[in-house]
mmCIF file of C-alpha atoms and ligand atoms in Angstrom:
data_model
loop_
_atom_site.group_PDB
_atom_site.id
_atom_site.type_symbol
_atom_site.label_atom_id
_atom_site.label_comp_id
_atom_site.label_asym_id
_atom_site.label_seq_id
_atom_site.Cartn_x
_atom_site.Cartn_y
_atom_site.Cartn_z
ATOM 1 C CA UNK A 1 -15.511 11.179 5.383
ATOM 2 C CA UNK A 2 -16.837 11.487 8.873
ATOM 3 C CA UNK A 3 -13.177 12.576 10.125
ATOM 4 C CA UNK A 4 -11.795 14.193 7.078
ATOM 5 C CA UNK A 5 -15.070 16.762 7.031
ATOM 6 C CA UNK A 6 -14.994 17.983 3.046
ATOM 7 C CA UNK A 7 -15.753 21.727 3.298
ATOM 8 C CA UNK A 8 -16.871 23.536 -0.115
ATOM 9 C CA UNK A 9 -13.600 26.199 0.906
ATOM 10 C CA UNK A 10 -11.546 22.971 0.868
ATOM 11 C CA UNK A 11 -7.856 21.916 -0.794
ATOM 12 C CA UNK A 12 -7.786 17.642 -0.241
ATOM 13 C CA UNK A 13 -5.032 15.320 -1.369
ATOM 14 C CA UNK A 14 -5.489 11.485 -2.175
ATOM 15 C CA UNK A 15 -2.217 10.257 -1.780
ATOM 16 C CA UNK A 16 -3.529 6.862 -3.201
ATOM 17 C CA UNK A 17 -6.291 8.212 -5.655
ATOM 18 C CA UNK A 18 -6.633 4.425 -7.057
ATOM 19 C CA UNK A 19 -9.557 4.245 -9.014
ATOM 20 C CA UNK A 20 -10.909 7.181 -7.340
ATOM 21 C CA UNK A 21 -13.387 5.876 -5.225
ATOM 22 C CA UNK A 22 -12.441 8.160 -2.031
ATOM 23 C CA UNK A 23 -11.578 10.514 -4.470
ATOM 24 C CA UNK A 24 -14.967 10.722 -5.412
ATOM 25 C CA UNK A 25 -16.904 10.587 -2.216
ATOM 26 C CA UNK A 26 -14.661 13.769 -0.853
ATOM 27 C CA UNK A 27 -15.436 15.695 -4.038
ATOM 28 C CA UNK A 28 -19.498 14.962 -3.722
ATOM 29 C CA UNK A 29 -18.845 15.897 0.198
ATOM 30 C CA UNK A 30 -16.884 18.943 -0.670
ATOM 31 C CA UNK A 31 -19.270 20.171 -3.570
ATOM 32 C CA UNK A 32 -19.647 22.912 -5.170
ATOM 33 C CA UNK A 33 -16.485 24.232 -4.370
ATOM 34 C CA UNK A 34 -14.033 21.680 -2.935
ATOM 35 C CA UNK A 35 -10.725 20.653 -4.963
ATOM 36 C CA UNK A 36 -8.664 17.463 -5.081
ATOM 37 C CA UNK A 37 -5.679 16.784 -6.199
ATOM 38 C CA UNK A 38 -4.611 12.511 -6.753
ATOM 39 C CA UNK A 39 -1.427 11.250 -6.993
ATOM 40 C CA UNK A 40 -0.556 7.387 -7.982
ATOM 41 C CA UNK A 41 2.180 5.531 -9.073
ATOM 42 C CA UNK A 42 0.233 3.316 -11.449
ATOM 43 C CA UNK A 43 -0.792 4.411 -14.720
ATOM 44 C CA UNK A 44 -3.421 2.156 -14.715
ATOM 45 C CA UNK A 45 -5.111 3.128 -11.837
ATOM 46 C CA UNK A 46 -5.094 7.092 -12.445
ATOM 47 C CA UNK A 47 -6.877 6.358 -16.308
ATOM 48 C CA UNK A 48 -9.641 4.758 -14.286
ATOM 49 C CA UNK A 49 -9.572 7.447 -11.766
ATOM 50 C CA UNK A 50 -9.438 10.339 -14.528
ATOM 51 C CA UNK A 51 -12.837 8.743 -16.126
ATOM 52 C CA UNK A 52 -14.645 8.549 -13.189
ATOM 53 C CA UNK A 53 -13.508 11.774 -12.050
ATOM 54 C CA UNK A 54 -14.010 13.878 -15.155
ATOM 55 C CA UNK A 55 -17.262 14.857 -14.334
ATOM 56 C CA UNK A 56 -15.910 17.321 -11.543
ATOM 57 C CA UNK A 57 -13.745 18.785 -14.200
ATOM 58 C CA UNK A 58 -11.247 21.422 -13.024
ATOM 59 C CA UNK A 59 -11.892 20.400 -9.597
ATOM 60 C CA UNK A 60 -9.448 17.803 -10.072
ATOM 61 C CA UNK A 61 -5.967 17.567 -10.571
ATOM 62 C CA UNK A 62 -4.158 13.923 -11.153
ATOM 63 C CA UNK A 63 -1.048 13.306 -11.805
ATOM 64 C CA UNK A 64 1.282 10.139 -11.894
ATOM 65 C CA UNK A 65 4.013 10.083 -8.877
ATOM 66 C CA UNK A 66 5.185 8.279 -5.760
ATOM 67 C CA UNK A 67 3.897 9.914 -2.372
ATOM 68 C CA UNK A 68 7.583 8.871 -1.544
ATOM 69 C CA UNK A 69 8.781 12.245 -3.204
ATOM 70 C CA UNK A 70 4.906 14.044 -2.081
ATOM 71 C CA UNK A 71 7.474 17.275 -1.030
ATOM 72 C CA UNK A 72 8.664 17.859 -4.289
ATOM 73 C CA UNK A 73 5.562 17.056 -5.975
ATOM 74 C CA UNK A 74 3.620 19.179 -4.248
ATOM 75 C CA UNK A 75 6.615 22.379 -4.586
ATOM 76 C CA UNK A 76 6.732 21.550 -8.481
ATOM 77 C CA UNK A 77 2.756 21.664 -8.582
ATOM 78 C CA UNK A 78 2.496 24.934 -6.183
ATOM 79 C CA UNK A 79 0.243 22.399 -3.994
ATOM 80 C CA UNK A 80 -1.044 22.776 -0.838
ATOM 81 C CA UNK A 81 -1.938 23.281 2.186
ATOM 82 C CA UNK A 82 -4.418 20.858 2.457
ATOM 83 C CA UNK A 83 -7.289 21.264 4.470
ATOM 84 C CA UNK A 84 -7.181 16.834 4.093
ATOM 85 C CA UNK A 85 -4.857 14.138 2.893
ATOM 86 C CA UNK A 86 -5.733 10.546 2.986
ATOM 87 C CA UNK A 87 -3.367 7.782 2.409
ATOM 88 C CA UNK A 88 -5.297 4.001 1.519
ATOM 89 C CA UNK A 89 -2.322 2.035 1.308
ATOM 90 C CA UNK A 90 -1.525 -1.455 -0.517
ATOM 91 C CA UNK A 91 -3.327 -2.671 -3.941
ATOM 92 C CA UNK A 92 -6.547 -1.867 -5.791
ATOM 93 C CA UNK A 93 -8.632 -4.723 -6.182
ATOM 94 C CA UNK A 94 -8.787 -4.296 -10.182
ATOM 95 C CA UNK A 95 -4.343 -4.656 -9.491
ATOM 96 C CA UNK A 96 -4.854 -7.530 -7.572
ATOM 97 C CA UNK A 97 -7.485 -9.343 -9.563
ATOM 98 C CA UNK A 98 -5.624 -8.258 -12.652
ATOM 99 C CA UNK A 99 -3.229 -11.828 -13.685
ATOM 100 C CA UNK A 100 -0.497 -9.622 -15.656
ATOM 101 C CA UNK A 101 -0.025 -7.597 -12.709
ATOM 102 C CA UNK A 102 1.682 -10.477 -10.918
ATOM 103 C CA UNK A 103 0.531 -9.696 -7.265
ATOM 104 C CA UNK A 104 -2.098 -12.698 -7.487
ATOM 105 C CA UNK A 105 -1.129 -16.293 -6.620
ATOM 106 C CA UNK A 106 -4.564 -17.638 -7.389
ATOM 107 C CA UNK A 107 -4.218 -16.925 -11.052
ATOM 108 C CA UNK A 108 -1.325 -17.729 -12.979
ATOM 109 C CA UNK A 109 0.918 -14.953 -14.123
ATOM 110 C CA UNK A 110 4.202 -13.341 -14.424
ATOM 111 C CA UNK A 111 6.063 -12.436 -11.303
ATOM 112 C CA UNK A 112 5.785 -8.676 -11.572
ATOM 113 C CA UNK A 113 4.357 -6.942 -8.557
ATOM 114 C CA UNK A 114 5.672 -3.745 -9.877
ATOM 115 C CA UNK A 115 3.062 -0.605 -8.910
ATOM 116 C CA UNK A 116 4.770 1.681 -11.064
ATOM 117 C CA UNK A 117 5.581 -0.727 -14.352
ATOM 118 C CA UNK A 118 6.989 2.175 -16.405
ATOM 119 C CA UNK A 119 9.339 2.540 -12.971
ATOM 120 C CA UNK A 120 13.129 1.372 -13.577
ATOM 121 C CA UNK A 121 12.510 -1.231 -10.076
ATOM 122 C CA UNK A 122 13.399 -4.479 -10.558
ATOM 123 C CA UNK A 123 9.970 -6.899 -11.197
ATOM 124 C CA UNK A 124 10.063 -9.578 -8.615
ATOM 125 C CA UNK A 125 11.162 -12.133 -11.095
ATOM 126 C CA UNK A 126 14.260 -10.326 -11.269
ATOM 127 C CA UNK A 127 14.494 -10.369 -7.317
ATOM 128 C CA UNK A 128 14.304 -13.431 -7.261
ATOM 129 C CA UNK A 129 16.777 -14.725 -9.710
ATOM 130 C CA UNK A 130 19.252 -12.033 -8.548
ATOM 131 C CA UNK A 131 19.635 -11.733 -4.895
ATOM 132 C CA UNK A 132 21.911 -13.625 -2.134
ATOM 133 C CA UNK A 133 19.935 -16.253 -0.421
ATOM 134 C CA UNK A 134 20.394 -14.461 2.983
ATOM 135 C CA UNK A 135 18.693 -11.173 1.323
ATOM 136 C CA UNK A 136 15.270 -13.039 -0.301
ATOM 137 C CA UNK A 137 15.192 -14.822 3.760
ATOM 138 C CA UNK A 138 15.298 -11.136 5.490
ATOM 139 C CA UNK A 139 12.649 -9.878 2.978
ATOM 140 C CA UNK A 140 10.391 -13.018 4.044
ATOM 141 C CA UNK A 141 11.083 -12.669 7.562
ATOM 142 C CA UNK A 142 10.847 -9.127 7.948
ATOM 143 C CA UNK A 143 7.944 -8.270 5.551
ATOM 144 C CA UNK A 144 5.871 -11.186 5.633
ATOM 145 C CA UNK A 145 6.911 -12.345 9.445
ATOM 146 C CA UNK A 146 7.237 -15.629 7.712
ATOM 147 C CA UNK A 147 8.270 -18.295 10.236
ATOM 148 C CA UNK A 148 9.455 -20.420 7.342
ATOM 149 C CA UNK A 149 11.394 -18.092 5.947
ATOM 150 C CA UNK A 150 14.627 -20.297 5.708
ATOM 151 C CA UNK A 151 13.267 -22.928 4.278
ATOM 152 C CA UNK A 152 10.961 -21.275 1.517
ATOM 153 C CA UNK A 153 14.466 -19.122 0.532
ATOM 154 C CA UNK A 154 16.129 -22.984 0.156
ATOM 155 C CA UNK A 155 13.030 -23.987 -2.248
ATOM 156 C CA UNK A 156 13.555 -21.409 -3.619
ATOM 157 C CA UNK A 157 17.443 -21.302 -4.538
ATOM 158 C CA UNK A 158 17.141 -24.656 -5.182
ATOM 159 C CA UNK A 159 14.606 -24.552 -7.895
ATOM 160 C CA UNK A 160 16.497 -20.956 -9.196
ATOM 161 C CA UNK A 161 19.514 -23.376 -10.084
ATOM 162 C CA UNK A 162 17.706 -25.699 -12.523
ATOM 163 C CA UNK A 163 14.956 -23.251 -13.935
ATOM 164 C CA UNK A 164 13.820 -19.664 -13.535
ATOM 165 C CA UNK A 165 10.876 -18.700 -11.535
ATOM 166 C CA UNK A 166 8.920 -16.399 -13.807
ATOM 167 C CA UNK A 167 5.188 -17.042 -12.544
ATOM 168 C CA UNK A 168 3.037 -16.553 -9.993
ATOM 169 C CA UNK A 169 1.746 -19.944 -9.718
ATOM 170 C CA UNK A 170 5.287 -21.851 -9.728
ATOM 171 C CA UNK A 171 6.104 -19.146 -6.702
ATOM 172 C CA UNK A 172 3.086 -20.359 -5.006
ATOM 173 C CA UNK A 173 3.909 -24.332 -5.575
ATOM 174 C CA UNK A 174 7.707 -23.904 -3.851
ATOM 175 C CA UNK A 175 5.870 -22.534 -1.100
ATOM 176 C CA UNK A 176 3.529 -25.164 -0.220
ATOM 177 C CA UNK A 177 6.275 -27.711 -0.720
ATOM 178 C CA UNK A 178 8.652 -25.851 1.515
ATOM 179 C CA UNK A 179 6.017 -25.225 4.282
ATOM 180 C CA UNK A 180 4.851 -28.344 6.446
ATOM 181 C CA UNK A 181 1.477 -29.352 5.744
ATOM 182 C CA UNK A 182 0.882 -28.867 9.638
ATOM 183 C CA UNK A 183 1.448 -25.768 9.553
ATOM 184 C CA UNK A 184 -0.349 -24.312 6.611
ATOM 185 C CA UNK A 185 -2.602 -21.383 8.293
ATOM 186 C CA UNK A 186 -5.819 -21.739 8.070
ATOM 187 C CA UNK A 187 -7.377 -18.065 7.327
ATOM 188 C CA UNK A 188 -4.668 -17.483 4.625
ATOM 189 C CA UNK A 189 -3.147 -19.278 1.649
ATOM 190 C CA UNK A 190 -0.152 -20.668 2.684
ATOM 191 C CA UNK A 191 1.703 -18.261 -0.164
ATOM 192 C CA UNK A 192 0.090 -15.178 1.348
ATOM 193 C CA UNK A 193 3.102 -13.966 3.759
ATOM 194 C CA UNK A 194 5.784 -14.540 0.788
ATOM 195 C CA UNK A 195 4.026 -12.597 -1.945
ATOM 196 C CA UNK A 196 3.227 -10.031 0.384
ATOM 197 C CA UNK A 197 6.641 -9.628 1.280
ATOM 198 C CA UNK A 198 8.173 -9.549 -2.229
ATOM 199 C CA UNK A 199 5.727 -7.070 -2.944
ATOM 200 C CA UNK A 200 6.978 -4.796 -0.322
ATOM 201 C CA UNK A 201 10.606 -5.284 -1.387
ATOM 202 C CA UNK A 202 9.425 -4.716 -5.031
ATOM 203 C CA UNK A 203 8.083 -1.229 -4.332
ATOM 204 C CA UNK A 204 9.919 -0.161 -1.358
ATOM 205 C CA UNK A 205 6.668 0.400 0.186
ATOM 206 C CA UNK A 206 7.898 1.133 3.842
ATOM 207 C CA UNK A 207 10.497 3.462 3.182
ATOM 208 C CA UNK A 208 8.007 5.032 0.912
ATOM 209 C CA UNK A 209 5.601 5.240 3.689
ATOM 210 C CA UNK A 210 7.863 6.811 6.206
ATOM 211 C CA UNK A 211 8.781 9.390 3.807
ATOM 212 C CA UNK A 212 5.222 10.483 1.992
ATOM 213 C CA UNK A 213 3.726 10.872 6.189
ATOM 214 C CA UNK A 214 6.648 12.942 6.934
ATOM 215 C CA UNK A 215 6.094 15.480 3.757
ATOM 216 C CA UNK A 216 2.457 14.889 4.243
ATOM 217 C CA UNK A 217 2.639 16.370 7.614
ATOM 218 C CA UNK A 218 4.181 19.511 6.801
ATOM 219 C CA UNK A 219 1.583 19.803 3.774
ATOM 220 C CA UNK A 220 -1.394 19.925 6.356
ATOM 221 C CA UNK A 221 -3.018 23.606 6.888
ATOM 222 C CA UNK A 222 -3.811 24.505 10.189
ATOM 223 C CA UNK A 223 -6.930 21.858 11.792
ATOM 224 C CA UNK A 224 -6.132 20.137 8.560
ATOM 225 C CA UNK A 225 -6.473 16.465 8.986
ATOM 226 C CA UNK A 226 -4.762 13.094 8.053
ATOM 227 C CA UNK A 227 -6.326 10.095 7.433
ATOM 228 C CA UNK A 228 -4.231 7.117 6.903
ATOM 229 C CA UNK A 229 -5.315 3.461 5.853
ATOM 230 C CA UNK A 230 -3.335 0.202 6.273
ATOM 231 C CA UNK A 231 -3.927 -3.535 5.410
ATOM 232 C CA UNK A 232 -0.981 -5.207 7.614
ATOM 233 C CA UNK A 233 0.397 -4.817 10.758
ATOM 234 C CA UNK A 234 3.957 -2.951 9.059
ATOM 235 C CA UNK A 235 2.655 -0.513 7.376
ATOM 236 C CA UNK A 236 -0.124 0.765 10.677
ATOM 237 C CA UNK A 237 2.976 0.431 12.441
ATOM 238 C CA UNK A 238 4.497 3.120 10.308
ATOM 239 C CA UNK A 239 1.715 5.108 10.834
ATOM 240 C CA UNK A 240 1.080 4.562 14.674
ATOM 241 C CA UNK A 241 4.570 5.848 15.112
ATOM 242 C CA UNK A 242 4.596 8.673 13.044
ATOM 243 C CA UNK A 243 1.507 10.409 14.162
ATOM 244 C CA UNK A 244 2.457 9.570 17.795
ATOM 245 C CA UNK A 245 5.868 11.189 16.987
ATOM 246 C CA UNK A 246 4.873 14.078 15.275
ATOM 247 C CA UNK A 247 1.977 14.324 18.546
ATOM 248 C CA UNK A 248 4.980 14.114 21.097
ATOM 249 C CA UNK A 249 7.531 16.531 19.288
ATOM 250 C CA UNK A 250 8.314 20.185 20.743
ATOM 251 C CA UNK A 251 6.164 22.070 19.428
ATOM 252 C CA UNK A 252 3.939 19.575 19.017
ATOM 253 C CA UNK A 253 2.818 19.380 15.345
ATOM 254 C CA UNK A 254 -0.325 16.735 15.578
ATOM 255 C CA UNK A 255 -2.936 15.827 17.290
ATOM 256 C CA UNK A 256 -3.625 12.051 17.222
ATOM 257 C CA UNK A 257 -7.674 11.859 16.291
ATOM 258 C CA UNK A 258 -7.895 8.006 16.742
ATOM 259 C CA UNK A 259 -6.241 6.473 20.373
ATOM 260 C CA UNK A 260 -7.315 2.952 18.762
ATOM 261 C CA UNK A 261 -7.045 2.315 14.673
ATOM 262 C CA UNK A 262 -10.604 2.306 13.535
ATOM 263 C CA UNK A 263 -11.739 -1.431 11.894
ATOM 264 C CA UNK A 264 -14.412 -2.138 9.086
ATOM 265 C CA UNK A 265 -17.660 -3.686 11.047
ATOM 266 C CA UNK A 266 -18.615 -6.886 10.908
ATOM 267 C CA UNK A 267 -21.428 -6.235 8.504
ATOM 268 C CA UNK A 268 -18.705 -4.068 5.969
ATOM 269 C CA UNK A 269 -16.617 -7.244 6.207
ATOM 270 C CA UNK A 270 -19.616 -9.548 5.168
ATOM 271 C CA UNK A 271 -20.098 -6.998 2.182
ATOM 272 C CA UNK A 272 -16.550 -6.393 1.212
ATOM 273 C CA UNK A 273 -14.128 -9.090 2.425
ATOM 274 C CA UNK A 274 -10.966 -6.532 1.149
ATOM 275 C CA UNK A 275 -11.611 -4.708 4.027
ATOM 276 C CA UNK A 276 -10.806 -7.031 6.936
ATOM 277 C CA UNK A 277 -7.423 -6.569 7.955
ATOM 278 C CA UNK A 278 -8.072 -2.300 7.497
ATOM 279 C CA UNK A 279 -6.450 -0.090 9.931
ATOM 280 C CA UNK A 280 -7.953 3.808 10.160
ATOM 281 C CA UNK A 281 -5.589 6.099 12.149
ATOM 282 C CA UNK A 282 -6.284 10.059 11.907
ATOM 283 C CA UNK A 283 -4.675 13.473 13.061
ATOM 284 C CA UNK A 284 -5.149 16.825 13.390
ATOM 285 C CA UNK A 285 -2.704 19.451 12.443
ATOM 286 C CA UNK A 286 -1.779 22.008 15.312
HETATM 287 C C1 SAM B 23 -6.047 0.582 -1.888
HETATM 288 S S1 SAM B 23 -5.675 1.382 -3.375
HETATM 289 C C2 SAM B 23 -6.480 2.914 -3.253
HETATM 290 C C3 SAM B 23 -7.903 2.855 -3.674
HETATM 291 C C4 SAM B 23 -8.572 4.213 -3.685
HETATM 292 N N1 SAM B 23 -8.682 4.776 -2.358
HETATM 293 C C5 SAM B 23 -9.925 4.141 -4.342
HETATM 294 O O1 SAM B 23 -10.894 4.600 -3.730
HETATM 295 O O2 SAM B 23 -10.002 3.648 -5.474
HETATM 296 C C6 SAM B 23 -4.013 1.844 -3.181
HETATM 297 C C7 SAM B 23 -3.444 2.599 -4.356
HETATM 298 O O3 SAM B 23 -2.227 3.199 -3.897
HETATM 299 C C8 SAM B 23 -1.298 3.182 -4.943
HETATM 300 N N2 SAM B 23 0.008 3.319 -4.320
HETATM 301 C C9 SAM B 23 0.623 2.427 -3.516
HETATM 302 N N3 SAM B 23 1.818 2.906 -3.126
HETATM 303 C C10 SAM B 23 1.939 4.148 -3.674
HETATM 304 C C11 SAM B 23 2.955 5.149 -3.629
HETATM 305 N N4 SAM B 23 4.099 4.963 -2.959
HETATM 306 N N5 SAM B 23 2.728 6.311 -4.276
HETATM 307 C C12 SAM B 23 1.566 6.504 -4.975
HETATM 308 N N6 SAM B 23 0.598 5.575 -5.069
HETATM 309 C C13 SAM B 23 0.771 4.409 -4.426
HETATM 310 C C14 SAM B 23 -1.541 1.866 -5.644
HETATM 311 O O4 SAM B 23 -1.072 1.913 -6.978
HETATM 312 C C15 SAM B 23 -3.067 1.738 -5.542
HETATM 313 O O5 SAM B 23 -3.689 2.241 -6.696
#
């Protein structure tokens, strides 16, 4: 809130509106006369988000959509410009904690990871079954920087060929067995770099990323700023790159707020253990 700076005179977009939690805290900031419009892709995340934010009533605008296509969404909606947009990227903790939602290895489910389950993406199940063995190893490799990526993709082919791998659990099993005891890490569950992979190829989340900054930047009024959260070291990537780009183009279009990403305390860690691996980066529109 400190770098976004609600005004009452304000327009803000949450990019992410989850459960509306930012959502929330910018509308208090921005009171009485601040507006926010929310975007999601998950339908279960915006009826949370609509009952927590109904008390602001026509303040708020939600609507169900990918920030992938935020351009058109914001043209068909006669959005913007936004005196704020904030991207918090990755899961909600009610998606993650949630067993049918399939992003969870501690709690046996089906192999969904879908965002956007009304969506026609494949669920990871389907990946999984599906692709070339060389495809399911770049996925691990590139998105979860899994050094074992070879050998997980074997496990995994192998076990495809007598059985299908519908649950989370099972997923998580191969793993283990495919990875040498040795070299289990020891912050993480050993599974941790595989789903997080397949849950990037399930919802296309880079690509996404690179697109919804790009229209987000040209949404941005004047001074208007961007705030952009990220949980691993891809997507900040993403982000790094694209403010510094959009800093070093001719005219210059942004100016980066944040030479370092801002990280959660130590004490905001203790309290919420989510929050560790959070990346802030901000920018000003010229
Ligand atoms: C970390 S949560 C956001 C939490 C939110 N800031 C709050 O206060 O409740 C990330 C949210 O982004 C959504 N999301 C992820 N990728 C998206 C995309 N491409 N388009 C729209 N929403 C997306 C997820 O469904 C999830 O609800």
């Amino acid at each position: 809130m400190a770098i976004l700076r609600p005004q009452s005179d304000g327009c803000y977009l949450d990019a992410t509106v989850g459960t509306g939690g930012h959502a929330e805290a910018i509308l208090l900031e921005s009171g009485p006369g601040g507006r926010l419009c929310g975007i999601d892709r998950d339908v279960e995340a915006l009826a949370l988000a609509r009952d927590r934010l109904r008390p602001f009533g026509d303040r708020v605008q939600l609507l169900h959509g990918d920030f992938s296509m935020l351009g058109s969404i914001a043209a068909e909606n006669g959005w913007g410009p936004f005196a704020g947009i904030l991207f918090d990227l990755g899961l909600s903790s009610f998606q993650l904690s949630e067993p049918s939602r399939g992003f969870s290895f501690s709690r046996d489910g089906p192999l969904d990871m879908r965002m956007d389950r009304r969506g026609a993406g494949k669920t990871a199940a389907e990946k999984l079954a599906k692709l070339p063995e060389r495809e399911i190893a770049r996925i691990l490799r590139e998105y979860g920087e899994e050094r074992f990526a070879g050998r997980i993709t074997a496990r995994i082919v192998a076990e495809r060929r007598q059985r299908p791998l519908i649950s989370t659990v099972h997923l998580a099993r191969l793993v283990a067995e495919a990875v040498p005891r040795r070299a289990w890490p020891r912050r993480i569950h050993v599974a941790t770099r595989t789903f997080q992979a397949l849950r990037i190829a399930v919802n296309d989340e880079l690509q996404s990323l690179t697109r919804g900054l790009r229209d987000a930047v040209s949404l941005l009024a004047p001074a208007g700023r961007l705030c952009v959260i990220s949980f691993h070291s891809l997507e900040d990537r993403i982000a790094k790159e694209t403010l510094r780009s959009c800093a070093r183009s001719e005219p210059p279009r942004l100016r980066v707020l944040t030479k370092r990403p801002i990280v959660p305390t130590r004490g905001e860690t203790v309290a919420n253990p989510r929050a560790r691996s959070a990346k802030l980066r901000a920018a000003e529109r010229l």
